[in-house]
Short mmCIF file of C-alpha atoms and ligand atoms in Angstrom, two decimals:
data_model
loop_
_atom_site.label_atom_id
_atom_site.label_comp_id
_atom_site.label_asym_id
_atom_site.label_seq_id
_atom_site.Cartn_x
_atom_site.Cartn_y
_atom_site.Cartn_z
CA UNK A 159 43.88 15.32 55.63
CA UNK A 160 40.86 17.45 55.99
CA UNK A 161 40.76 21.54 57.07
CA UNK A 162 37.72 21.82 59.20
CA UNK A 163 36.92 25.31 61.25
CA UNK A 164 35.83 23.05 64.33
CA UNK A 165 36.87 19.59 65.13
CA UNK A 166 34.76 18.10 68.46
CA UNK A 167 36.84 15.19 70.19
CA UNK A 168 34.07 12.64 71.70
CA UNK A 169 30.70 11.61 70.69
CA UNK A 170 29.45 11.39 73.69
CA UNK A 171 26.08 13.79 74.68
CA UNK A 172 28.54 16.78 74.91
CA UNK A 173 30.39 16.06 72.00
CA UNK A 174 27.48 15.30 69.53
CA UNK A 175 25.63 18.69 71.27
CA UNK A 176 28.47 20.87 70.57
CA UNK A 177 28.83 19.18 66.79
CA UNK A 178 25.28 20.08 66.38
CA UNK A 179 25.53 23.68 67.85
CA UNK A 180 28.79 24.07 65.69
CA UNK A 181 27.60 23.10 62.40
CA UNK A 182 24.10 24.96 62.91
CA UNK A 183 26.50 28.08 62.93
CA UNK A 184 27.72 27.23 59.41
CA UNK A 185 30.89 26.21 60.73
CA UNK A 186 32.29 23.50 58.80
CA UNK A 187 32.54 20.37 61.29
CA UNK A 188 34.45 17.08 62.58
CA UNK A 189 33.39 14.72 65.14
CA UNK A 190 35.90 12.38 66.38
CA UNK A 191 35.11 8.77 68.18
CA UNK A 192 37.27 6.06 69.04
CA UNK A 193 34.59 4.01 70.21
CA UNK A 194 31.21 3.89 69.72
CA UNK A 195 28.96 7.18 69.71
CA UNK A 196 26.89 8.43 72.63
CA UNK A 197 28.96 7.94 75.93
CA UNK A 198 27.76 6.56 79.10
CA UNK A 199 24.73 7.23 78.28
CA UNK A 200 23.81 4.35 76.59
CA UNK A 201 24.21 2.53 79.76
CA UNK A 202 20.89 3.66 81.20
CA UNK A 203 17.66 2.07 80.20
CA UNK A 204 15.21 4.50 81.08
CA UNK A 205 16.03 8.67 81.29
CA UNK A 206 15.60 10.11 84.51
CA UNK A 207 13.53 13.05 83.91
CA UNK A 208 13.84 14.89 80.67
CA UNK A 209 14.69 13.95 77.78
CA UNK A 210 12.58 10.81 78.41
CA UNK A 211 13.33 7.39 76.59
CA UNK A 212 16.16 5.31 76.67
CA UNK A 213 19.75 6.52 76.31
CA UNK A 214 20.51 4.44 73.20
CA UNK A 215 17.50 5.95 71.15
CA UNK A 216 18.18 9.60 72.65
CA UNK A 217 22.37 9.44 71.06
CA UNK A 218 21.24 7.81 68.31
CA UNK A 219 18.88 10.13 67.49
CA UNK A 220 21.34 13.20 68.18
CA UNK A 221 24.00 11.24 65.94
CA UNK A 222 21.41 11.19 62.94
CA UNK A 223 20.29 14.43 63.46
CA UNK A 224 24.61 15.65 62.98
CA UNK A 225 24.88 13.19 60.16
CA UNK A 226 21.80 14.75 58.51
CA UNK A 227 23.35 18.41 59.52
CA UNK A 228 26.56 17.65 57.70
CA UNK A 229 29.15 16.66 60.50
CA UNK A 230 31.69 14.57 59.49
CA UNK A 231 31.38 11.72 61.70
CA UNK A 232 35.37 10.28 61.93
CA UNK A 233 36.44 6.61 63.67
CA UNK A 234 39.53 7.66 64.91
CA UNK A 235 41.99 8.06 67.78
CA UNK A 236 43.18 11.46 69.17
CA UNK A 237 47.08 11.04 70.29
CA UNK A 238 47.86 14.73 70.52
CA UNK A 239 46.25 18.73 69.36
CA UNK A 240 49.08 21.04 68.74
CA UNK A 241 49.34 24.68 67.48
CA UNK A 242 50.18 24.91 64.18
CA UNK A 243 50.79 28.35 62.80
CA UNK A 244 46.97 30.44 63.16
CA UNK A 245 45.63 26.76 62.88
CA UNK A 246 45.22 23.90 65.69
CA UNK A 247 46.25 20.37 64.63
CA UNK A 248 45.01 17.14 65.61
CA UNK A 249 46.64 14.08 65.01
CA UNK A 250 45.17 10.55 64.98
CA UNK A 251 45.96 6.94 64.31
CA UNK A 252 44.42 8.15 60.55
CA UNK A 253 46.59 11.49 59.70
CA UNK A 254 46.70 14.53 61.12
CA UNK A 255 43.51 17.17 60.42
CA UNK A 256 43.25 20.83 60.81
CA UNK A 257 40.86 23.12 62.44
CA UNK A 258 40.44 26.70 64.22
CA UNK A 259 38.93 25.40 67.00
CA UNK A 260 39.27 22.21 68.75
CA UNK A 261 36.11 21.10 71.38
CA UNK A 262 37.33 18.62 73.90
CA UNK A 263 34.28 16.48 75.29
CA UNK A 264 35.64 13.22 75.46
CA UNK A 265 34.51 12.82 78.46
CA UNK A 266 34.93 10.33 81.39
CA UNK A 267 35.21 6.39 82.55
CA UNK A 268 34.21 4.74 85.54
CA UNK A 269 37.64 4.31 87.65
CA UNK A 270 38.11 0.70 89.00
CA UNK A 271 39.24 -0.53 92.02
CA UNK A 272 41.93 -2.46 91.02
CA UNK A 273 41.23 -5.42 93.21
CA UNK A 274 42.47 -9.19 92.77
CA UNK A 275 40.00 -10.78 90.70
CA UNK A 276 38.63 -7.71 89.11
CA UNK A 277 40.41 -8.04 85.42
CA UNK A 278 40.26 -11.91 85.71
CA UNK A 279 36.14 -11.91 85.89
CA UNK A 280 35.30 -9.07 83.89
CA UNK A 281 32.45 -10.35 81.86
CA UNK A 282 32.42 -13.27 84.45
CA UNK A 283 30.28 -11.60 86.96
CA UNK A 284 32.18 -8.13 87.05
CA UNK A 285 30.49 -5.57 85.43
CA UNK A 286 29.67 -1.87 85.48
CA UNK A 287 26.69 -1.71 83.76
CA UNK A 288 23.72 -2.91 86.05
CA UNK A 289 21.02 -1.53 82.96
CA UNK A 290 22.42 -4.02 80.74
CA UNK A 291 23.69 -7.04 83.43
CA UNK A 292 20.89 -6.82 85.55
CA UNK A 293 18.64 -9.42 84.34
CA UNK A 294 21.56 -11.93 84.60
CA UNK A 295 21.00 -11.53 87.91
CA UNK A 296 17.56 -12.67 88.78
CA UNK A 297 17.35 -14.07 92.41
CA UNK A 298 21.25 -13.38 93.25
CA UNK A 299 23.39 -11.93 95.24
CA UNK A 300 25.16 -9.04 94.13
CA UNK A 301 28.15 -6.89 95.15
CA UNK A 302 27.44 -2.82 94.36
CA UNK A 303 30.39 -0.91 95.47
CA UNK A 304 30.51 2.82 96.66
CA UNK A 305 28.35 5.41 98.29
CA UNK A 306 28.14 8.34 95.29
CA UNK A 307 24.70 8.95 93.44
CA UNK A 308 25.73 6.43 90.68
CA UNK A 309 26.10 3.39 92.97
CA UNK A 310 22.71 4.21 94.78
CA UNK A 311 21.07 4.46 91.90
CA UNK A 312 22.74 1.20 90.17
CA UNK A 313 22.14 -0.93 93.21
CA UNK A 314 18.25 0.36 93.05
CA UNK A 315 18.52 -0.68 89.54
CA UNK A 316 19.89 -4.37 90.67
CA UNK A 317 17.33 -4.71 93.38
CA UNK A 318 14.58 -5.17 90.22
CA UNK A 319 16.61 -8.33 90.13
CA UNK A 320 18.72 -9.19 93.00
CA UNK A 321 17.75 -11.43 95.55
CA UNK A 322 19.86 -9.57 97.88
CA UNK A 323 22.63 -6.30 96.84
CA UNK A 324 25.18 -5.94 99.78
CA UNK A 325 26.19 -2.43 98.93
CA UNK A 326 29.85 -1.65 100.41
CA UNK A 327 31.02 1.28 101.09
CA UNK A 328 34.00 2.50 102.95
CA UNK A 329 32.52 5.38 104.94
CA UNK A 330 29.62 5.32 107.78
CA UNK A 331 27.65 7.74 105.61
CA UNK A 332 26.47 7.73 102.09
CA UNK A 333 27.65 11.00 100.21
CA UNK A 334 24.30 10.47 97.53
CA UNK A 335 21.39 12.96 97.19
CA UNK A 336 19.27 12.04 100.01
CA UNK A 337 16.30 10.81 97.77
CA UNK A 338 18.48 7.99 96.62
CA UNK A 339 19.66 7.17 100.51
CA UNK A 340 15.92 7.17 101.55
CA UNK A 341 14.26 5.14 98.61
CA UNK A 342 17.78 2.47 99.30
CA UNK A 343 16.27 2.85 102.85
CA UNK A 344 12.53 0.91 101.55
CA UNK A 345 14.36 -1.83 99.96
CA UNK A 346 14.48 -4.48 102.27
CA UNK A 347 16.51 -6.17 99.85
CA UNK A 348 19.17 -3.72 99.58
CA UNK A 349 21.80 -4.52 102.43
CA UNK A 350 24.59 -1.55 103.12
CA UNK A 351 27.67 -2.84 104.46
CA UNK A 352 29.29 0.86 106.00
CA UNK A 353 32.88 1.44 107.06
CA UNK A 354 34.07 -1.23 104.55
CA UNK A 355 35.97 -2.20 101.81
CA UNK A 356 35.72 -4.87 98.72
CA UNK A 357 39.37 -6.68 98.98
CA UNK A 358 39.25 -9.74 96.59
CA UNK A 359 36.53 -10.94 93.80
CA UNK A 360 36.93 -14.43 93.89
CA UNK A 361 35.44 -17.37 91.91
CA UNK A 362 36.15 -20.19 89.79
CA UNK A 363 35.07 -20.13 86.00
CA UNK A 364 32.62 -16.97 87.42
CA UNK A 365 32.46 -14.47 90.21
CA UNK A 366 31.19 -16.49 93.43
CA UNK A 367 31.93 -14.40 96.20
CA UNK A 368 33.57 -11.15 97.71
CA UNK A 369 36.02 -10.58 100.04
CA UNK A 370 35.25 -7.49 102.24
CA UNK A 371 37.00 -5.86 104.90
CA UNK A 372 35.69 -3.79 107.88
CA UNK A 373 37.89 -1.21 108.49
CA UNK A 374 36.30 -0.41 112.07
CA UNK A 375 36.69 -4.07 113.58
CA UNK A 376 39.43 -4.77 110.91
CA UNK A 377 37.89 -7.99 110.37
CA UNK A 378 37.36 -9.21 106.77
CA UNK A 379 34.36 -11.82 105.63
CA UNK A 380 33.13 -13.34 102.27
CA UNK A 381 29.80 -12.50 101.15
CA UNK A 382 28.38 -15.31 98.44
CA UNK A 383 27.87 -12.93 95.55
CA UNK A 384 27.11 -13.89 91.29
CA UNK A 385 27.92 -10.07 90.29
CA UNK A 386 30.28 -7.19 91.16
CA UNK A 387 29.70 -3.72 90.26
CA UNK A 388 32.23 -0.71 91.19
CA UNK A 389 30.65 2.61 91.18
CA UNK A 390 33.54 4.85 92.85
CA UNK A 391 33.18 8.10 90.56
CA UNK A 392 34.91 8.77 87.36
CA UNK A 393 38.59 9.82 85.52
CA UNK A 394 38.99 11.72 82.68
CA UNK A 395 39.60 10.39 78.95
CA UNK A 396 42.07 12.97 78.03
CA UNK A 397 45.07 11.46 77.70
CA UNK A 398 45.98 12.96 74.50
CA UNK A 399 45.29 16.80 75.94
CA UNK A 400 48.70 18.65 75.94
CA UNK A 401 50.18 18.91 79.04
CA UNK A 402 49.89 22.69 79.16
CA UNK A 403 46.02 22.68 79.22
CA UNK A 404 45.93 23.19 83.29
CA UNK A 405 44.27 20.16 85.13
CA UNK A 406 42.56 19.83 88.50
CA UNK A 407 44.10 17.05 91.39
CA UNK A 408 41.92 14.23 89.85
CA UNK A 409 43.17 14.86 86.03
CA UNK A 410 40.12 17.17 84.65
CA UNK A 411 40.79 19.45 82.31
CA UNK A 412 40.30 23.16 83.72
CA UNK A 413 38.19 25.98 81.90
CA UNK A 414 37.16 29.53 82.35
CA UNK A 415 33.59 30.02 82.41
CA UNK A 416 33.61 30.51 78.29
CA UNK A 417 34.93 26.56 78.64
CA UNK A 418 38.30 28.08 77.39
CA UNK A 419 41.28 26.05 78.45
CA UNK A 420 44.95 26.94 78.54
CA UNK A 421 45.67 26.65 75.04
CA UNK A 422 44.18 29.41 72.45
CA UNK A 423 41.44 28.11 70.30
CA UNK A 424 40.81 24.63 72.64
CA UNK A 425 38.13 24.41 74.46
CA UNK A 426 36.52 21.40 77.23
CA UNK A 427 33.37 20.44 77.86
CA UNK A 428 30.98 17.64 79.63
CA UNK A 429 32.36 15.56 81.80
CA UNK A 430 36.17 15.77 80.70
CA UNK A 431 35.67 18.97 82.28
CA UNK A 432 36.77 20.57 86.37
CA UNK A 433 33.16 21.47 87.65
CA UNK A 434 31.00 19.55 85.33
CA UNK A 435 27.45 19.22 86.77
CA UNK A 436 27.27 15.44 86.14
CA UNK A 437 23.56 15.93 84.68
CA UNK A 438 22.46 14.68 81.25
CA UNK A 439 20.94 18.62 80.72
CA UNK A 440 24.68 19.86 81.67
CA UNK A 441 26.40 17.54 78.92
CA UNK A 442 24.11 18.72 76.10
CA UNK A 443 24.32 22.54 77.83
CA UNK A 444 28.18 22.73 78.08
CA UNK A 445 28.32 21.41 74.42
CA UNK A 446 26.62 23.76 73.22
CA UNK A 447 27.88 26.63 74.90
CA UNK A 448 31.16 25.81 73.94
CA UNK A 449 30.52 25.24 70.22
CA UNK A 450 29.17 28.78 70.44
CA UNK A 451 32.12 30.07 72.49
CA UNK A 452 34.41 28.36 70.12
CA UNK A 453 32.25 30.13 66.83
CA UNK A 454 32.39 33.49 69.00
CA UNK A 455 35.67 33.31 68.97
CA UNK A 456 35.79 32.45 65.17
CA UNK A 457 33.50 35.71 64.59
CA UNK A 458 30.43 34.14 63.60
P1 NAP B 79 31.29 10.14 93.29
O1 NAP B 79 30.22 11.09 93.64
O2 NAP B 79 32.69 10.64 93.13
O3 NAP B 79 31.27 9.00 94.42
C1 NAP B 79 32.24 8.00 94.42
C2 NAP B 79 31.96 7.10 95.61
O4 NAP B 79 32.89 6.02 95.57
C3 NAP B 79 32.12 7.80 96.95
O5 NAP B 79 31.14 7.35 97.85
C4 NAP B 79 33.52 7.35 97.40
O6 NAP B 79 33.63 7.20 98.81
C5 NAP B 79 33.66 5.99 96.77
N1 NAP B 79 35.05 5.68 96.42
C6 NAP B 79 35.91 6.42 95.69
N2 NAP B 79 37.08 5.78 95.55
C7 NAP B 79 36.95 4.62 96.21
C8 NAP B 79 37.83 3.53 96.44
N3 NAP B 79 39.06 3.51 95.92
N4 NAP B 79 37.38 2.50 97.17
C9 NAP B 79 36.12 2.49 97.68
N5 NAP B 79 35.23 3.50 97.49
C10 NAP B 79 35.65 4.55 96.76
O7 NAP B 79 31.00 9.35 91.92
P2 NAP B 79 29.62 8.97 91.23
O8 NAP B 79 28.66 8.42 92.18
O9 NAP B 79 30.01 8.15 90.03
O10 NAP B 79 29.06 10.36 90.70
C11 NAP B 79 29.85 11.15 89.79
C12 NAP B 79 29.06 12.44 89.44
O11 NAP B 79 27.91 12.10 88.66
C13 NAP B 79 28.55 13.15 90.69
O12 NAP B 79 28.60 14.52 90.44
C14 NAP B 79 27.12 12.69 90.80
O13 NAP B 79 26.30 13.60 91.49
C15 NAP B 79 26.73 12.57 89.32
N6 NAP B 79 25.64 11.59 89.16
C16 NAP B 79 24.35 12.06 89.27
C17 NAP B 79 23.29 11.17 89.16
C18 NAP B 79 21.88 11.66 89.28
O14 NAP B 79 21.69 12.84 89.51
N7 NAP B 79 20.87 10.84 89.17
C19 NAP B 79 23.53 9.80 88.94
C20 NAP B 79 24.84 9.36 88.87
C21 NAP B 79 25.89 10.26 88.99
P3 NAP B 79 33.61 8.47 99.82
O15 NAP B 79 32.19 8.94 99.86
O16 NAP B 79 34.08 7.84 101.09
O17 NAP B 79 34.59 9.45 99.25
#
């Protein structure tokens, strides 16, 4: 298989900004995707801020830019990076290739609650993607789970829609930035439902209602509901990162501040990452500070 100096694990914003800060040093580059390119990203509709536009066009438009650059895009999957004499490999479900550097931005998934009903309606009313789902759900009900800035902001997103979003969460306060908890505040149609929890999805050939527990009066009720959307914060996708690369409680990877992990020569950026901002201007910043840690270290 191929000798590249830098191989970047993930397409996602991070990965395809470190690719493109990696090959603008000369450096002679490898991007590696299992899935499709640009990350969670292409789950929102509409930027928040800069870069404007949607998130589809803005990865696409970084993946043609690395294309045009010279990266070598590769549809594979990572099972493990080892040392290999003054080299790092990394092996895949295609060979094994060979680098100097290896950029970890592979970046993160939206956890799930693991609830009865949650596999068996997935696609049936059970989503996590209100951008794309939302217009399924004109004059609904809707089930938005969790209290973090991404199920505010969803559940403002399925209010366009929704007749009604009950939005559970198991604590009496919402941990979001306050801007979110005051605009959820002017949507009459936006119900929270505090100190609970989302037991059962249940339904027939689609999701008709949720069962949901208050933990205060421990008393549990069904709310009539077409969708259910979990937003309750994210796990890594690093299952292939040796298990000497140092990890926080959750499972992210830990860095210095040069984005160095453990092992010589790998580095971890974006969201895969301890400490990551969670910002669309931190993925594309960490990427490419660590493609130009990683060509530091290569002395270029
Ligand atoms: P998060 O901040 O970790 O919040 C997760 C939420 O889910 C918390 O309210 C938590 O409850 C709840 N939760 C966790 N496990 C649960 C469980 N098993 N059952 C029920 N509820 C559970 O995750 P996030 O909202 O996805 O945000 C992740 C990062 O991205 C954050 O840094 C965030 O700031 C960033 N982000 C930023 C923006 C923006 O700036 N516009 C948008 C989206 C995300 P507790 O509060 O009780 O712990």
């Amino acid at each position: 298989m191929a000798n590249f100096d830098v191989i970047v694990i993930g397409a996602g914003i991070t990965g395809l900004s470190a690719a493109k800060a990696a090959v603008q040093r000369g450096l002679r580059t490898a991007n590696i995707e299992a899935l499709m390119f640009g990350g969670l990203v292409v789950n929102i509709n509409e930027l928040d801020g800069e870069p404007a536009g949607s998130g589809t066009d803005f990865a696409s438009n970084l993946m043609m830019e690395i294309s045009e650059l010279g990266v070598e895009n590769l549809s594979e999957t990572v099972s493990t990076i080892a040392r290999d004499g003054n080299q790092l490999s990394v092996t895949t479900d295609a060979g094994t290739h060979r680098a100097r550097a290896v950029i970890i931005a592979s970046g993160a998934k939206l956890k799930r609650l693991g609830i009865p009903g949650e596999a068996e309606f997935e696609y049936k009313g059970v989503s996590q993607c209100a951008d794309c789902d939302g217009p399924m759900y004109k004059g609904e009900e809707v089930v938005v789970v969790g209290g973090g800035d991404s199920a505010l902001q969803e559940a403002l997103v399925l209010a366009e829609y929704s007749k009604c979003v009950h939005l559970v969460h198991r604590n009496a306060t919402f941990r979001a930035q306050q801007h979110l908890v005051d605009a959820i505040g002017r949507h009459d149609n936006i119900k929270p439902v505090l100190n609970s929890v989302a037991e059962a999805i249940l339904g027939n050939a689609m999701v008709e209602k949720v069962r949901v527990r208050d933990v205060v009066a421990n008393a549990s009720r069904e709310i009539p509901s077409a969708g259910f959307f979990a937003y309750i914060g994210l796990e890594p996708s690093c299952e292939f990162a040796p298990a000497e690369l140092a990890r926080d409680v959750a499972g992210f990877l830990i860095t210095d501040d040069a984005f160095n992990t453990k092992m010589p020569g790998v580095f971890a950026a974006g969201a895969v990452r301890a400490g990551y901002g969670g910002m669309l201007t931190h993925a594309i910043a960490e990427g490419e500070a660590a493609a130009n840690a990683a060509a530091a270290q290569l002395g270029v």
